[in-house]
Amino acid sequence: MKTYTQDELKTLVGQAALQYVVPGEIVGVGTGSTVNKFIDALATMKGRIPGAVSSSTASTLRLQALGIQVFDANDVGELAVYIDGADEIDGRGYMIKGGGAALTREKIVAAQSRRFVCIADASKLVSALGKFPVPVEVIPMATQRLTRQFSAMGGTATLRLRDGVPLVTDNGQHILDVTGLQITDPLAFETQVNQWPGVVTVGVFAHQKAQVCLLATADGVQVLTY
Ligand code: 5RP
């Protein structure tokens, strides 16, 4: 049996996601190394779609470099499908996302789409969310208070740095990465944290869960539906 590298697995699911793209319709595009493989594959059918709505500056630049038109989310209606990766996905299609700091725009485009197709390699499938630190995009002046709120629920929040200074998202905000959380009810957790003043977006995607997961395994691409 052929052994795939992780990079090859990402290419496999990126290509497999093409079958979910609806010809003639604008596609929602996520962010990350797995999505980059999807974008590369999407270039092969760019003549059959009007273009894409993108979830980050990085994906926009990659799409445009390949000649795929990028639309503003405000200029288009509901999208047929949104294709994106995940940091963790559970057996119900609930996910942790935001490892690439694009969680807010990812959630916006996901909410604008009828169907979320998650593309991931098998290392992302978990029985319970929370081993991967939960990214939370925050307004910088709320960082200390939110750190204390996470601490009160048993979590440890760490400000994400890049090159020694706080990472600044595409929206001009910061990211807290929270470890040590017991996320037994992802829907309730997302609802609760979303209400805290200063939280822009919590990286638990339960209200915007996946309906399909294309999971790259040693045996090929498995299709999980929720
Ligand atoms: C970016 C994300 C990505 O989907 C997630 O981090 C997975 O990325 P990768 O495909 O590189 O493992 O949520 O904000």
PDB file of C-alpha atoms in Angstrom, residues 38-148:
ATOM      1  CA  PHE A  38      -7.964  23.206  -3.163  1.00  0.00           C
ATOM      2  CA  ILE A  39      -7.285  26.636  -4.690  1.00  0.00           C
ATOM      3  CA  ASP A  40      -4.610  25.116  -6.924  1.00  0.00           C
ATOM      4  CA  ALA A  41      -7.112  22.456  -8.047  1.00  0.00           C
ATOM      5  CA  LEU A  42      -9.857  25.081  -8.515  1.00  0.00           C
ATOM      6  CA  ALA A  43      -7.708  26.802 -11.128  1.00  0.00           C
ATOM      7  CA  THR A  44      -8.357  23.811 -13.419  1.00  0.00           C
ATOM      8  CA  MET A  45     -12.086  24.668 -13.495  1.00  0.00           C
ATOM      9  CA  LYS A  46     -11.893  28.463 -13.318  1.00  0.00           C
ATOM     10  CA  GLY A  47     -13.624  28.777 -16.703  1.00  0.00           C
ATOM     11  CA  ARG A  48     -16.724  27.087 -15.246  1.00  0.00           C
ATOM     12  CA  ILE A  49     -17.282  29.328 -12.199  1.00  0.00           C
ATOM     13  CA  PRO A  50     -17.733  33.116 -11.981  1.00  0.00           C
ATOM     14  CA  GLY A  51     -15.219  33.229  -9.130  1.00  0.00           C
ATOM     15  CA  ALA A  52     -14.920  33.006  -5.347  1.00  0.00           C
ATOM     16  CA  VAL A  53     -15.611  34.753  -2.057  1.00  0.00           C
ATOM     17  CA  SER A  54     -12.455  34.537   0.020  1.00  0.00           C
ATOM     18  CA  SER A  55     -11.957  34.275   3.788  1.00  0.00           C
ATOM     19  CA  SER A  56      -8.535  35.938   4.019  1.00  0.00           C
ATOM     20  CA  THR A  57      -6.026  38.170   2.314  1.00  0.00           C
ATOM     21  CA  ALA A  58      -3.750  35.146   1.851  1.00  0.00           C
ATOM     22  CA  SER A  59      -6.421  33.143  -0.002  1.00  0.00           C
ATOM     23  CA  THR A  60      -7.450  36.194  -2.038  1.00  0.00           C
ATOM     24  CA  LEU A  61      -3.890  36.677  -3.250  1.00  0.00           C
ATOM     25  CA  ARG A  62      -3.560  32.994  -4.170  1.00  0.00           C
ATOM     26  CA  LEU A  63      -6.904  32.946  -5.995  1.00  0.00           C
ATOM     27  CA  GLN A  64      -6.092  36.099  -7.944  1.00  0.00           C
ATOM     28  CA  ALA A  65      -2.609  34.864  -8.838  1.00  0.00           C
ATOM     29  CA  LEU A  66      -4.274  31.861 -10.484  1.00  0.00           C
ATOM     30  CA  GLY A  67      -6.709  34.066 -12.420  1.00  0.00           C
ATOM     31  CA  ILE A  68      -9.780  33.375 -10.263  1.00  0.00           C
ATOM     32  CA  GLN A  69     -11.955  36.446  -9.677  1.00  0.00           C
ATOM     33  CA  VAL A  70     -12.600  37.305  -6.022  1.00  0.00           C
ATOM     34  CA  PHE A  71     -15.935  38.902  -5.120  1.00  0.00           C
ATOM     35  CA  ASP A  72     -16.751  41.006  -2.045  1.00  0.00           C
ATOM     36  CA  ALA A  73     -19.154  39.059   0.197  1.00  0.00           C
ATOM     37  CA  ASN A  74     -21.486  42.076   0.161  1.00  0.00           C
ATOM     38  CA  ASP A  75     -21.818  41.965  -3.627  1.00  0.00           C
ATOM     39  CA  VAL A  76     -23.119  38.394  -3.834  1.00  0.00           C
ATOM     40  CA  GLY A  77     -25.992  36.457  -2.276  1.00  0.00           C
ATOM     41  CA  GLU A  78     -26.039  33.064  -0.629  1.00  0.00           C
ATOM     42  CA  LEU A  79     -23.266  30.725  -1.775  1.00  0.00           C
ATOM     43  CA  ALA A  80     -23.914  27.098  -2.677  1.00  0.00           C
ATOM     44  CA  VAL A  81     -20.827  25.784  -0.947  1.00  0.00           C
ATOM     45  CA  TYR A  82     -17.963  26.810   1.311  1.00  0.00           C
ATOM     46  CA  ILE A  83     -14.761  24.741   1.254  1.00  0.00           C
ATOM     47  CA  ASP A  84     -12.375  25.051   4.196  1.00  0.00           C
ATOM     48  CA  GLY A  85      -9.995  23.116   6.436  1.00  0.00           C
ATOM     49  CA  ALA A  86     -10.105  22.641  10.209  1.00  0.00           C
ATOM     50  CA  ASP A  87      -7.756  22.258  13.146  1.00  0.00           C
ATOM     51  CA  GLU A  88     -10.079  19.671  14.720  1.00  0.00           C
ATOM     52  CA  ILE A  89     -13.361  18.107  13.609  1.00  0.00           C
ATOM     53  CA  ASP A  90     -15.512  15.778  15.709  1.00  0.00           C
ATOM     54  CA  GLY A  91     -18.048  13.089  14.838  1.00  0.00           C
ATOM     55  CA  ARG A  92     -20.856  15.649  14.570  1.00  0.00           C
ATOM     56  CA  GLY A  93     -19.109  18.033  12.170  1.00  0.00           C
ATOM     57  CA  TYR A  94     -18.273  20.549  14.921  1.00  0.00           C
ATOM     58  CA  MET A  95     -14.836  22.098  14.458  1.00  0.00           C
ATOM     59  CA  ILE A  96     -12.072  24.168  15.973  1.00  0.00           C
ATOM     60  CA  LYS A  97     -10.716  26.624  13.415  1.00  0.00           C
ATOM     61  CA  GLY A  98      -8.477  29.664  13.380  1.00  0.00           C
ATOM     62  CA  GLY A  99      -5.010  28.137  13.462  1.00  0.00           C
ATOM     63  CA  GLY A 100      -4.337  30.413  10.492  1.00  0.00           C
ATOM     64  CA  ALA A 101      -5.918  33.419  12.265  1.00  0.00           C
ATOM     65  CA  ALA A 102      -8.673  33.742   9.631  1.00  0.00           C
ATOM     66  CA  LEU A 103     -11.547  32.503  11.820  1.00  0.00           C
ATOM     67  CA  THR A 104     -13.748  35.614  11.665  1.00  0.00           C
ATOM     68  CA  ARG A 105     -13.935  35.863   7.898  1.00  0.00           C
ATOM     69  CA  GLU A 106     -14.142  32.070   7.686  1.00  0.00           C
ATOM     70  CA  LYS A 107     -17.227  32.100   9.893  1.00  0.00           C
ATOM     71  CA  ILE A 108     -18.763  34.935   7.878  1.00  0.00           C
ATOM     72  CA  VAL A 109     -18.359  33.110   4.553  1.00  0.00           C
ATOM     73  CA  ALA A 110     -19.501  29.836   6.120  1.00  0.00           C
ATOM     74  CA  ALA A 111     -22.645  31.569   7.394  1.00  0.00           C
ATOM     75  CA  GLN A 112     -23.301  32.882   3.885  1.00  0.00           C
ATOM     76  CA  SER A 113     -23.099  29.364   2.404  1.00  0.00           C
ATOM     77  CA  ARG A 114     -25.694  26.587   2.228  1.00  0.00           C
ATOM     78  CA  ARG A 115     -23.157  23.805   2.699  1.00  0.00           C
ATOM     79  CA  PHE A 116     -19.807  23.608   4.516  1.00  0.00           C
ATOM     80  CA  VAL A 117     -17.445  21.029   3.083  1.00  0.00           C
ATOM     81  CA  CYS A 118     -14.484  20.489   5.413  1.00  0.00           C
ATOM     82  CA  ILE A 119     -11.260  19.149   3.897  1.00  0.00           C
ATOM     83  CA  ALA A 120      -8.811  17.594   6.320  1.00  0.00           C
ATOM     84  CA  ASP A 121      -6.348  14.820   6.845  1.00  0.00           C
ATOM     85  CA  ALA A 122      -7.147  12.103   9.373  1.00  0.00           C
ATOM     86  CA  SER A 123      -5.018  13.727  12.093  1.00  0.00           C
ATOM     87  CA  LYS A 124      -7.760  16.378  12.459  1.00  0.00           C
ATOM     88  CA  LEU A 125     -10.526  13.910  13.410  1.00  0.00           C
ATOM     89  CA  VAL A 126     -11.093  13.867  17.197  1.00  0.00           C
ATOM     90  CA  SER A 127     -13.618  12.325  19.586  1.00  0.00           C
ATOM     91  CA  ALA A 128     -13.930  15.574  21.583  1.00  0.00           C
ATOM     92  CA  LEU A 129     -12.882  19.115  20.706  1.00  0.00           C
ATOM     93  CA  GLY A 130     -10.324  20.964  22.802  1.00  0.00           C
ATOM     94  CA  LYS A 131      -6.886  19.414  22.520  1.00  0.00           C
ATOM     95  CA  PHE A 132      -6.006  22.000  19.881  1.00  0.00           C
ATOM     96  CA  PRO A 133      -5.888  25.447  21.569  1.00  0.00           C
ATOM     97  CA  VAL A 134      -9.113  27.324  20.798  1.00  0.00           C
ATOM     98  CA  PRO A 135      -8.324  30.514  18.843  1.00  0.00           C
ATOM     99  CA  VAL A 136     -10.380  33.538  19.844  1.00  0.00           C
ATOM    100  CA  GLU A 137     -10.133  36.821  17.920  1.00  0.00           C
ATOM    101  CA  VAL A 138     -10.361  39.680  20.405  1.00  0.00           C
ATOM    102  CA  ILE A 139     -10.378  43.469  20.535  1.00  0.00           C
ATOM    103  CA  PRO A 140      -6.915  44.250  21.975  1.00  0.00           C
ATOM    104  CA  MET A 141      -8.158  46.362  24.936  1.00  0.00           C
ATOM    105  CA  ALA A 142     -10.176  43.349  26.214  1.00  0.00           C
ATOM    106  CA  THR A 143      -7.248  40.912  26.232  1.00  0.00           C
ATOM    107  CA  GLN A 144      -6.520  40.907  29.974  1.00  0.00           C
ATOM    108  CA  ARG A 145     -10.140  40.730  31.067  1.00  0.00           C
ATOM    109  CA  LEU A 146     -10.876  37.903  28.613  1.00  0.00           C
ATOM    110  CA  THR A 147      -7.767  36.064  29.812  1.00  0.00           C
ATOM    111  CA  ARG A 148      -9.230  36.182  33.342  1.00  0.00           C
TER     112      ARG A 148
END
